[in-house]
CSV table of C-alpha atoms in Angstrom, one decimal:
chain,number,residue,atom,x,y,z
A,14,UNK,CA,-174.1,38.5,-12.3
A,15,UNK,CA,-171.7,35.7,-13.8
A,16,UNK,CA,-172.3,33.8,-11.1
A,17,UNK,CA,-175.9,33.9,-11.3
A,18,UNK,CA,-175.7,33.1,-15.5
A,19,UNK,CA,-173.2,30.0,-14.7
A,20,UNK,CA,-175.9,28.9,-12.0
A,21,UNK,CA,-178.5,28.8,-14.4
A,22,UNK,CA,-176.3,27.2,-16.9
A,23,UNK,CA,-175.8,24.4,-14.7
A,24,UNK,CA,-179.4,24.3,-14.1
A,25,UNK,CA,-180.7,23.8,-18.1
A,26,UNK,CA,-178.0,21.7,-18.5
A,27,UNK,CA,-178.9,19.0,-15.7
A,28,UNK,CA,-182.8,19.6,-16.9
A,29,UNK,CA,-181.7,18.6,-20.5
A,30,UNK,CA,-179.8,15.5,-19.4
A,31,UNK,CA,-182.5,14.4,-17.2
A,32,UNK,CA,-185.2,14.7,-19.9
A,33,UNK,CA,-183.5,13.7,-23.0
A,34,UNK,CA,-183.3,9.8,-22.2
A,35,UNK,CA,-187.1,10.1,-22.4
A,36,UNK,CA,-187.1,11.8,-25.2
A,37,UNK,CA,-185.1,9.3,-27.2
A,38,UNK,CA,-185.4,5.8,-25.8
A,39,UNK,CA,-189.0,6.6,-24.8
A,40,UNK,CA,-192.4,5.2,-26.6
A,41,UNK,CA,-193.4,8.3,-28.4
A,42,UNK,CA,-190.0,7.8,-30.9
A,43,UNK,CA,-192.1,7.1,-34.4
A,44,UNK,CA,-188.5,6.8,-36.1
A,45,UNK,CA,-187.9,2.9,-35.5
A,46,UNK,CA,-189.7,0.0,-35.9
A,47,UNK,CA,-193.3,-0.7,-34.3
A,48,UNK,CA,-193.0,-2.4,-31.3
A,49,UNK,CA,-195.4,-5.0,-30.1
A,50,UNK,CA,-198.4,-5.0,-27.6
A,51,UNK,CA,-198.3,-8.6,-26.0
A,52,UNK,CA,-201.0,-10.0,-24.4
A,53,UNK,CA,-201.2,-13.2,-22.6
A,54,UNK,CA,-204.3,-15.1,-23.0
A,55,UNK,CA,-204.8,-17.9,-21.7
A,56,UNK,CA,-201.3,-18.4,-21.3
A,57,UNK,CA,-200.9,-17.7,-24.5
A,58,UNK,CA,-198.6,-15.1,-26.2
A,59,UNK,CA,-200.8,-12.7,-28.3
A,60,UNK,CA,-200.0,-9.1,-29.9
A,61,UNK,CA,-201.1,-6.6,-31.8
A,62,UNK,CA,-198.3,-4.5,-34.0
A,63,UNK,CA,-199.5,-0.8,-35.0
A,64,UNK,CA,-201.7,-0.3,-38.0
A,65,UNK,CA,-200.5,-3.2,-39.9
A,66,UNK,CA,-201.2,-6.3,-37.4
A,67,UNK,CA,-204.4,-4.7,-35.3
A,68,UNK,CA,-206.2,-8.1,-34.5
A,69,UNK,CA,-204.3,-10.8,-31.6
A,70,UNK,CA,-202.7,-12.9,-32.8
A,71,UNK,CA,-199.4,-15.1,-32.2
A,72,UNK,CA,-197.7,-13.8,-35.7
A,73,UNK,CA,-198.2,-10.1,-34.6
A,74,UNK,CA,-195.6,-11.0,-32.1
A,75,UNK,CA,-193.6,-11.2,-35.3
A,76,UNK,CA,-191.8,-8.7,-37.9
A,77,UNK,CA,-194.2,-7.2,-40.2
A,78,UNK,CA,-193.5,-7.1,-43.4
A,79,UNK,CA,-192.8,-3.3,-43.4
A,80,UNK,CA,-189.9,-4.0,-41.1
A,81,UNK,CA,-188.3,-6.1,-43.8
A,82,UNK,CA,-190.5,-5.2,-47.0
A,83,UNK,CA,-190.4,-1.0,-48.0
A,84,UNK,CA,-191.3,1.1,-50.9
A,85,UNK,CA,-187.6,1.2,-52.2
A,86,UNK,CA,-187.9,-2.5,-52.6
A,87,UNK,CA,-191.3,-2.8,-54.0
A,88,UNK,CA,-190.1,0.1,-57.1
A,89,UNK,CA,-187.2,-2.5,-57.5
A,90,UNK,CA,-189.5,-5.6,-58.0
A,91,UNK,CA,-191.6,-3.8,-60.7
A,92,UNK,CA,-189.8,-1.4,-61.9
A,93,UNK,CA,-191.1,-1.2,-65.1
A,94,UNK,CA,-194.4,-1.6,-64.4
A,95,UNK,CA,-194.9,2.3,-64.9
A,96,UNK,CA,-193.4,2.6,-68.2
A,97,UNK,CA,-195.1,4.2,-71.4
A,98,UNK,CA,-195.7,0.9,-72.9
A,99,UNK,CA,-197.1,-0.9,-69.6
A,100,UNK,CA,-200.4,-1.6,-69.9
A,101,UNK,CA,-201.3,-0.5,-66.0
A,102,UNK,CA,-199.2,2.3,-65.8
A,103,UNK,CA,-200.1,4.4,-62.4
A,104,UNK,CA,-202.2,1.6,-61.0
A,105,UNK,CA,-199.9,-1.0,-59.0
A,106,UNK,CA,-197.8,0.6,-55.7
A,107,UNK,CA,-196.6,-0.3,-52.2
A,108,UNK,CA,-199.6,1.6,-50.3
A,109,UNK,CA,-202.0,-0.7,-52.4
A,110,UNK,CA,-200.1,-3.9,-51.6
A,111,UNK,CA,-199.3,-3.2,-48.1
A,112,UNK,CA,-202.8,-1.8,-46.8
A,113,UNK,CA,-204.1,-5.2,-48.1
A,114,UNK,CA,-201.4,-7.2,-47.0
A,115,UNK,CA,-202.6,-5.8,-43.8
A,116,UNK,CA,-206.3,-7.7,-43.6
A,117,UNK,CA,-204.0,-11.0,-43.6
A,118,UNK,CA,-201.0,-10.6,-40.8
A,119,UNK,CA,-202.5,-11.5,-38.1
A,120,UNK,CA,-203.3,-14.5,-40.0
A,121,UNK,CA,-199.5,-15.0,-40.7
A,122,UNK,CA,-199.1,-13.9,-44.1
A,123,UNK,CA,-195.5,-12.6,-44.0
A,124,UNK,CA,-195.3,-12.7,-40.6
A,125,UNK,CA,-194.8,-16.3,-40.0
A,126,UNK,CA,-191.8,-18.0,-38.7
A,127,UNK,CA,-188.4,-16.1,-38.6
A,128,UNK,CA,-187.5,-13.1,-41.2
A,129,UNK,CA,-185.8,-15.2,-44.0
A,130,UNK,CA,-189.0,-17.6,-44.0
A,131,UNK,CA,-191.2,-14.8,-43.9
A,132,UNK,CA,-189.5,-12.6,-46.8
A,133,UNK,CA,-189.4,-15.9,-49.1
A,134,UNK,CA,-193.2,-16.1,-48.7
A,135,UNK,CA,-193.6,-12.0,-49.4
A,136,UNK,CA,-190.8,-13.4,-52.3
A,137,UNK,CA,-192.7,-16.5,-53.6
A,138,UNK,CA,-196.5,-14.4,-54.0
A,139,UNK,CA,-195.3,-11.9,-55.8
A,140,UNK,CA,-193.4,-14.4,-57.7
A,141,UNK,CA,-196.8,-15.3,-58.6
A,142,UNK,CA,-197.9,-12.2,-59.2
A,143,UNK,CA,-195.0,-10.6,-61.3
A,144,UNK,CA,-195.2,-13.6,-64.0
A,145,UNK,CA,-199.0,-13.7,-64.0
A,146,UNK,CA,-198.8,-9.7,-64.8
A,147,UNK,CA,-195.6,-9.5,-66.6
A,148,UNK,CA,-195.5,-8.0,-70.1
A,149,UNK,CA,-191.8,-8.8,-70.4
A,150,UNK,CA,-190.3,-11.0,-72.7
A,151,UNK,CA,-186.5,-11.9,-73.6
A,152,UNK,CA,-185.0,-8.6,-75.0
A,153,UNK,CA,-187.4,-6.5,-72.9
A,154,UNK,CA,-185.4,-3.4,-71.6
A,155,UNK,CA,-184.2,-4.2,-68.0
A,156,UNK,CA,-185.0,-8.0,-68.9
A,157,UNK,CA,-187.7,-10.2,-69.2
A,158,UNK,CA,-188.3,-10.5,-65.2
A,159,UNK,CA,-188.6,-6.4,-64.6
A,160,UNK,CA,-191.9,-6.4,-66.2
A,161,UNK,CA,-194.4,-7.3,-63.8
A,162,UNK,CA,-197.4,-5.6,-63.0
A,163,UNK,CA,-197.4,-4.4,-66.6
A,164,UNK,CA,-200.9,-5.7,-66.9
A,165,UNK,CA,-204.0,-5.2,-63.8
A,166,UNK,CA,-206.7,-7.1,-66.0
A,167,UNK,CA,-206.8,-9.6,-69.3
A,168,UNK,CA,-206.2,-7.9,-72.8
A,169,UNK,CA,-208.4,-9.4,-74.9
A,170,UNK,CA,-210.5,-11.9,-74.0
A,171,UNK,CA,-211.8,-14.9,-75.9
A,172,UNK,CA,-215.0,-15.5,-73.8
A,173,UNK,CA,-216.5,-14.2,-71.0
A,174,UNK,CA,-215.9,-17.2,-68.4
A,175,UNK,CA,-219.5,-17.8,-67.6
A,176,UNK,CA,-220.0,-21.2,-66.0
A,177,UNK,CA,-223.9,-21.9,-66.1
A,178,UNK,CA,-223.2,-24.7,-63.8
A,179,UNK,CA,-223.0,-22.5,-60.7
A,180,UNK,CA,-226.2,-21.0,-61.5
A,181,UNK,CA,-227.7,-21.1,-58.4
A,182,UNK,CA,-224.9,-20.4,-56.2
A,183,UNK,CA,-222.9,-18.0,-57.8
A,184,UNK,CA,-225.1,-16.5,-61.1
A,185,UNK,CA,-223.5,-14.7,-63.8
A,186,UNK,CA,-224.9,-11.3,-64.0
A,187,UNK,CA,-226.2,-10.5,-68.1
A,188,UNK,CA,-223.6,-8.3,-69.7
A,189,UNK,CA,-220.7,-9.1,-67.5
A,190,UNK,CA,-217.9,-10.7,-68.1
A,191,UNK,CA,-215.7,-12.5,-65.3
A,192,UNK,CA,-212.2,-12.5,-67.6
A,193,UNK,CA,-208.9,-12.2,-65.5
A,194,UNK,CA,-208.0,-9.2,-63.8
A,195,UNK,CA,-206.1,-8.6,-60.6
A,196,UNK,CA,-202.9,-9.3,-59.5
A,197,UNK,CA,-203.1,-13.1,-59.7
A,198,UNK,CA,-206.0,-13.2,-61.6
A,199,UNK,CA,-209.6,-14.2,-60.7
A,200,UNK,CA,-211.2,-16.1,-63.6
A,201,UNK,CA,-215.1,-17.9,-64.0
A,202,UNK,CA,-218.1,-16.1,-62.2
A,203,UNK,CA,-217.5,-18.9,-59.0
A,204,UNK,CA,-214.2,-17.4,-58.4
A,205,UNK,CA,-215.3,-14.0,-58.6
A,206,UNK,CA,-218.4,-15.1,-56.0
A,207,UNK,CA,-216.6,-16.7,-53.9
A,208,UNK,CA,-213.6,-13.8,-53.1
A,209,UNK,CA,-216.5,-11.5,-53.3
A,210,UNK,CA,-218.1,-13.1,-50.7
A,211,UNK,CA,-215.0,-13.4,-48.3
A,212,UNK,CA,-213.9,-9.8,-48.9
A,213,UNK,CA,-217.4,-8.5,-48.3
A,214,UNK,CA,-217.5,-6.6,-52.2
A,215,UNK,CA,-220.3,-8.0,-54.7
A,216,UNK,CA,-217.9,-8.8,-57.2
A,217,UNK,CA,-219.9,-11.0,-59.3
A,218,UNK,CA,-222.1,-8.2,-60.1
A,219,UNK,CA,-219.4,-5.8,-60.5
A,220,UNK,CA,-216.4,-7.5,-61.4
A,221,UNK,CA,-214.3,-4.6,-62.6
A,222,UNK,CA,-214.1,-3.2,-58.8
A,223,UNK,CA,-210.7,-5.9,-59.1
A,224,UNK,CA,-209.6,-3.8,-62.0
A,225,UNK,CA,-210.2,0.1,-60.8
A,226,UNK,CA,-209.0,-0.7,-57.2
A,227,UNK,CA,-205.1,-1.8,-56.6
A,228,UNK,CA,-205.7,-2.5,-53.0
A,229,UNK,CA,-208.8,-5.0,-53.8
A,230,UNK,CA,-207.1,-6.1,-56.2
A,231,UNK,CA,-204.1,-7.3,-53.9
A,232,UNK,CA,-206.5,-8.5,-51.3
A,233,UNK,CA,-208.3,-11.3,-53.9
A,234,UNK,CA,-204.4,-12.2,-54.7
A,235,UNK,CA,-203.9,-12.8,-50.6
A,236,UNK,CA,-207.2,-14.1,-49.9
A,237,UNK,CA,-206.5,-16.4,-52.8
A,238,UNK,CA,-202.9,-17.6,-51.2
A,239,UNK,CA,-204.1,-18.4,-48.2
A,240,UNK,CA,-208.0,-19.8,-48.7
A,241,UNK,CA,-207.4,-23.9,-49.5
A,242,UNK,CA,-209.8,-24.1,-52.4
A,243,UNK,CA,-211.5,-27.3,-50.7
A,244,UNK,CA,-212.3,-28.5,-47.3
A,245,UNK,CA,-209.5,-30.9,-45.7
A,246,UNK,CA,-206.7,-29.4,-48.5
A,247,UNK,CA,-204.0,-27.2,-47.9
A,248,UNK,CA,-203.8,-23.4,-48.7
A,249,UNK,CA,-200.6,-21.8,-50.7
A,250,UNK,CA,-199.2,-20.1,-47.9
A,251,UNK,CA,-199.4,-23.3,-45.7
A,252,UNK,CA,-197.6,-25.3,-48.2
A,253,UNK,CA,-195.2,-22.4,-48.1
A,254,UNK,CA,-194.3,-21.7,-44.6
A,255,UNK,CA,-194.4,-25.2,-43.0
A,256,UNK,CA,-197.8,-25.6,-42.0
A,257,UNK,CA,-198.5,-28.8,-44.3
A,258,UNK,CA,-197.6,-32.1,-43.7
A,259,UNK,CA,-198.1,-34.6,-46.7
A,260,UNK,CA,-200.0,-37.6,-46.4
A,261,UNK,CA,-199.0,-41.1,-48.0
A,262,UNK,CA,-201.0,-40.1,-51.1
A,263,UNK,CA,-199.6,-36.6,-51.2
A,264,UNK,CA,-195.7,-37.9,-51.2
A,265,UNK,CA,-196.8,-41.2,-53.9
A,266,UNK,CA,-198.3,-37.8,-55.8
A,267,UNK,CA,-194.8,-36.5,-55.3
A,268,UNK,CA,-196.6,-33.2,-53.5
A,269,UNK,CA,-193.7,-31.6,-51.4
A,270,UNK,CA,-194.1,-28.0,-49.0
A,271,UNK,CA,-192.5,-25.5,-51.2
A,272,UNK,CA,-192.9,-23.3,-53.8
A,273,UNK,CA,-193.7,-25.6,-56.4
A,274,UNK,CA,-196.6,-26.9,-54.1
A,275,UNK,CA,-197.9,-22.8,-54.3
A,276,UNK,CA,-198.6,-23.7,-57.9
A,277,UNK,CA,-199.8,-27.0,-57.8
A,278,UNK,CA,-202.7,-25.6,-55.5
A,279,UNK,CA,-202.9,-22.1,-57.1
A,280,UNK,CA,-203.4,-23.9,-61.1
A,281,UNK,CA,-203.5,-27.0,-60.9
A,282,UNK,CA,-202.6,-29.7,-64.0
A,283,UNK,CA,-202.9,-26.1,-66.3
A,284,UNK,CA,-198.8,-25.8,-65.0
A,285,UNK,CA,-197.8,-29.2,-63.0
A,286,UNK,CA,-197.1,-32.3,-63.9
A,287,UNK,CA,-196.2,-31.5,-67.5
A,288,UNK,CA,-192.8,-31.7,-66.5
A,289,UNK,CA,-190.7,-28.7,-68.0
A,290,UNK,CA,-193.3,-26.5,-68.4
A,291,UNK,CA,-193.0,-22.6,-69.5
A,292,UNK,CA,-195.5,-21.4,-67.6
A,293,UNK,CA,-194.1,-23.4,-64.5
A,294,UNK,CA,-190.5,-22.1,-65.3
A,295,UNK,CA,-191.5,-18.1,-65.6
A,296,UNK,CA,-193.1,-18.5,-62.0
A,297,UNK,CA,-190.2,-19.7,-60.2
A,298,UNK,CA,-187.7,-17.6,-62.1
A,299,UNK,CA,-189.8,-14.9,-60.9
A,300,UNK,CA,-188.9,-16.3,-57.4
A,301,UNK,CA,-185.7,-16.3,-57.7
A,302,UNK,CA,-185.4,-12.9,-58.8
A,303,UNK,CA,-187.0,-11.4,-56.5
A,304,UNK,CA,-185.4,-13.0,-53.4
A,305,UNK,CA,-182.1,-11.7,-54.9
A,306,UNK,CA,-183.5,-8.4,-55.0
A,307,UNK,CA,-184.8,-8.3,-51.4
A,308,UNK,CA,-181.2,-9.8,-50.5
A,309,UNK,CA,-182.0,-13.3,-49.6
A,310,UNK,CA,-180.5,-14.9,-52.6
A,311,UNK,CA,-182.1,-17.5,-54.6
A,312,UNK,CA,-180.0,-20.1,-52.7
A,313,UNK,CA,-183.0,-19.8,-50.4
A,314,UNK,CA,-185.2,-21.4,-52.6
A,315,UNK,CA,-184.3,-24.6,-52.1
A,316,UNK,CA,-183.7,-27.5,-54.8
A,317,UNK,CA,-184.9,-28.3,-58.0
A,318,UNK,CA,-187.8,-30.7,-56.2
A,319,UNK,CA,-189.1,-28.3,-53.8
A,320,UNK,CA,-189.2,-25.4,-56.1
A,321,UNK,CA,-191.0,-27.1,-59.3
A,322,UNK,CA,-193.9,-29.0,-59.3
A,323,UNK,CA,-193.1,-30.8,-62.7
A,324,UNK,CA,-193.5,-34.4,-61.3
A,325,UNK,CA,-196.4,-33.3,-59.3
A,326,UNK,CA,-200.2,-34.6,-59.5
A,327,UNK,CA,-202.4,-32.2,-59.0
A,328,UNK,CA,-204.4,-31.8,-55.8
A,329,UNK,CA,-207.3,-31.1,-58.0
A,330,UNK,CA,-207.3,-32.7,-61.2
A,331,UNK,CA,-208.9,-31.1,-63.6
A,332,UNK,CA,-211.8,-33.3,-65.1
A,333,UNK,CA,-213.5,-31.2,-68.4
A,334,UNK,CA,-214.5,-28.7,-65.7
A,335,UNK,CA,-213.2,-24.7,-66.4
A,336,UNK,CA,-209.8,-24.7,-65.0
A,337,UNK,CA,-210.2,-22.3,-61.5
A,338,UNK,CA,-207.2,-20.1,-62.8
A,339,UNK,CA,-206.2,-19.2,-66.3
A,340,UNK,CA,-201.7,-19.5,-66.3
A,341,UNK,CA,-202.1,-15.8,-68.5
A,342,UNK,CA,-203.4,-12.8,-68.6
């Protein structure tokens, strides 16, 4: 009878070895990080990357940004944006940001080059989006750069940003008002028509979908990084990773790839080439913070030239026409 139990002994024992190398290296393990699907197309490397990088694409290839990116991280960006006194409280989280960040992957957002360049760009838009939400200011518990995401839409606004002049392409609606809201905020009834448009939501006729929907409200933000606002001009996020290459014009403008290019394209002459300007400076300490917080250190953000756009002409001078983006909320 003890022989018999020691057989079978033997026998569970040799089963459990056998199967438990597929049971832990194998591709039903959810605990790591999603591997990619390649694809050659072509000759071409192409992938897809789980629920957060579903269309091919050559960046899917790539970390996304959940590898490098998490929840933990995203409460210590903003984390006061849920305080008693914030004016979004319960709004703002990491689902909302990374479901839209999602749309915008496979176009590179966050997943373009290696991981430093592509946590300095995650870094350098919510740069943008911290200071253009922020509530803090210099005694502010937790410091003036804990604040952001305080705010989801403008306060009180001092007109309704109705530009007559895009009447027959992008009409204001009666009654409605196209004031910032969002997490870098859409002004004037053209910018609301024209994200509208590219997200597929009729926003000039119903605006305040930006304000009662965090992850639209995060997709306008991306869409708004990486759409060039004209034909034959560079978007934020190619000015960020690389993808720009300055003309003769550009470097007599003194435009450089960076962060302070982000700006230049994102507001225009309402922040650059003012020289030390406070709206300019609250953006890129915003930046800095936040890549010391997501452990790349602020060394990473290059020099003074690259990271302001002080000395910069504007791409798109402003010329009496509504600026396309308000610097506050």
């Amino acid at each position: 009878m003890e022989g018999i139990k020691q057989s079978l002994l033997v026998v569970v024992l040799a089963a459990t070895l056998l199967l438990s190398p597929l049971v832990v290296n194998g591709d039903d393990d959810d605990t790591g990080p999603v591997k990619p699907v390649v694809k050659i197309v072509k000759g071409k490397k192409l992938c897809t990357k789980g629920w957060e990088c579903k269309k091919l694409s050559q960046y899917c290839c790539n970390q996304t940004i959940s590898d490098y990116f998490q929840a933990y991280q995203f409460e210590n960006l903003f984390s006061k944006r849920n305080s008693p006194v914030a004016h979004a409280a319960g709004f703002w989280d990491y689902h909302s940001f990374i479901t839209a960040a999602a749309e915008y992957q496979p176009h590179g957002f966050g997943t373009s080059g290696g991981k430093v360049t592509a946590m300095k760009e995650v870094a350098a838009f919510l740069g943008h989006v911290g200071s253009k939400t922020s509530c803090g200011y210099g005694v502010a518990t937790g410091g003036p750069l804990a604040w952001g995401l305080c705010y989801n839409k403008e306060m009180s606004p001092s007109q309704s940003y109705c530009d007559d002049s895009f009447k027959y392409t992008y009409p204001c609606t009666p009654g409605v008002a196209y004031y910032g809201r969002g997490a870098i905020p859409l002004y004037w009834n053209y910018n609301y028509g024209k994200a509208g448009q590219a997200l597929k939501v009729d926003l000039l006729n119903n605006p305040e979908h930006i304000e009662n929907n965090a992850t639209l409200a995060f997709q306008a933000a991306i869409w708004r990084w990486m759409t060039p606002d004209k034909k034959h001009q560079p978007s934020a996020h190619d000015v960020f990773v690389g993808n720009w290459k300055p003309t003769k014009n550009d470097t007599l403008a003194k435009r450089v790839p960076g962060f302070g290019a982000t700006m230049n394209i994102l507001y225009g002459d309402d922040v650059c080439g003012k020289g030390d300007d406070e709206h300019m400076n609250n953006m890129v300490s915003h930046y800095q913070y936040y890549l010391d917080l997501m452990g790349v250190g602020r060394e990473e953000a290059g020099p003074h030239e690259v990271l302001s756009c002080g000395e910069q002409a504007a791409f798109n001078p402003s010329s009496g026409t509504p600026a396309s983006t308000s610097t506050s909320s």
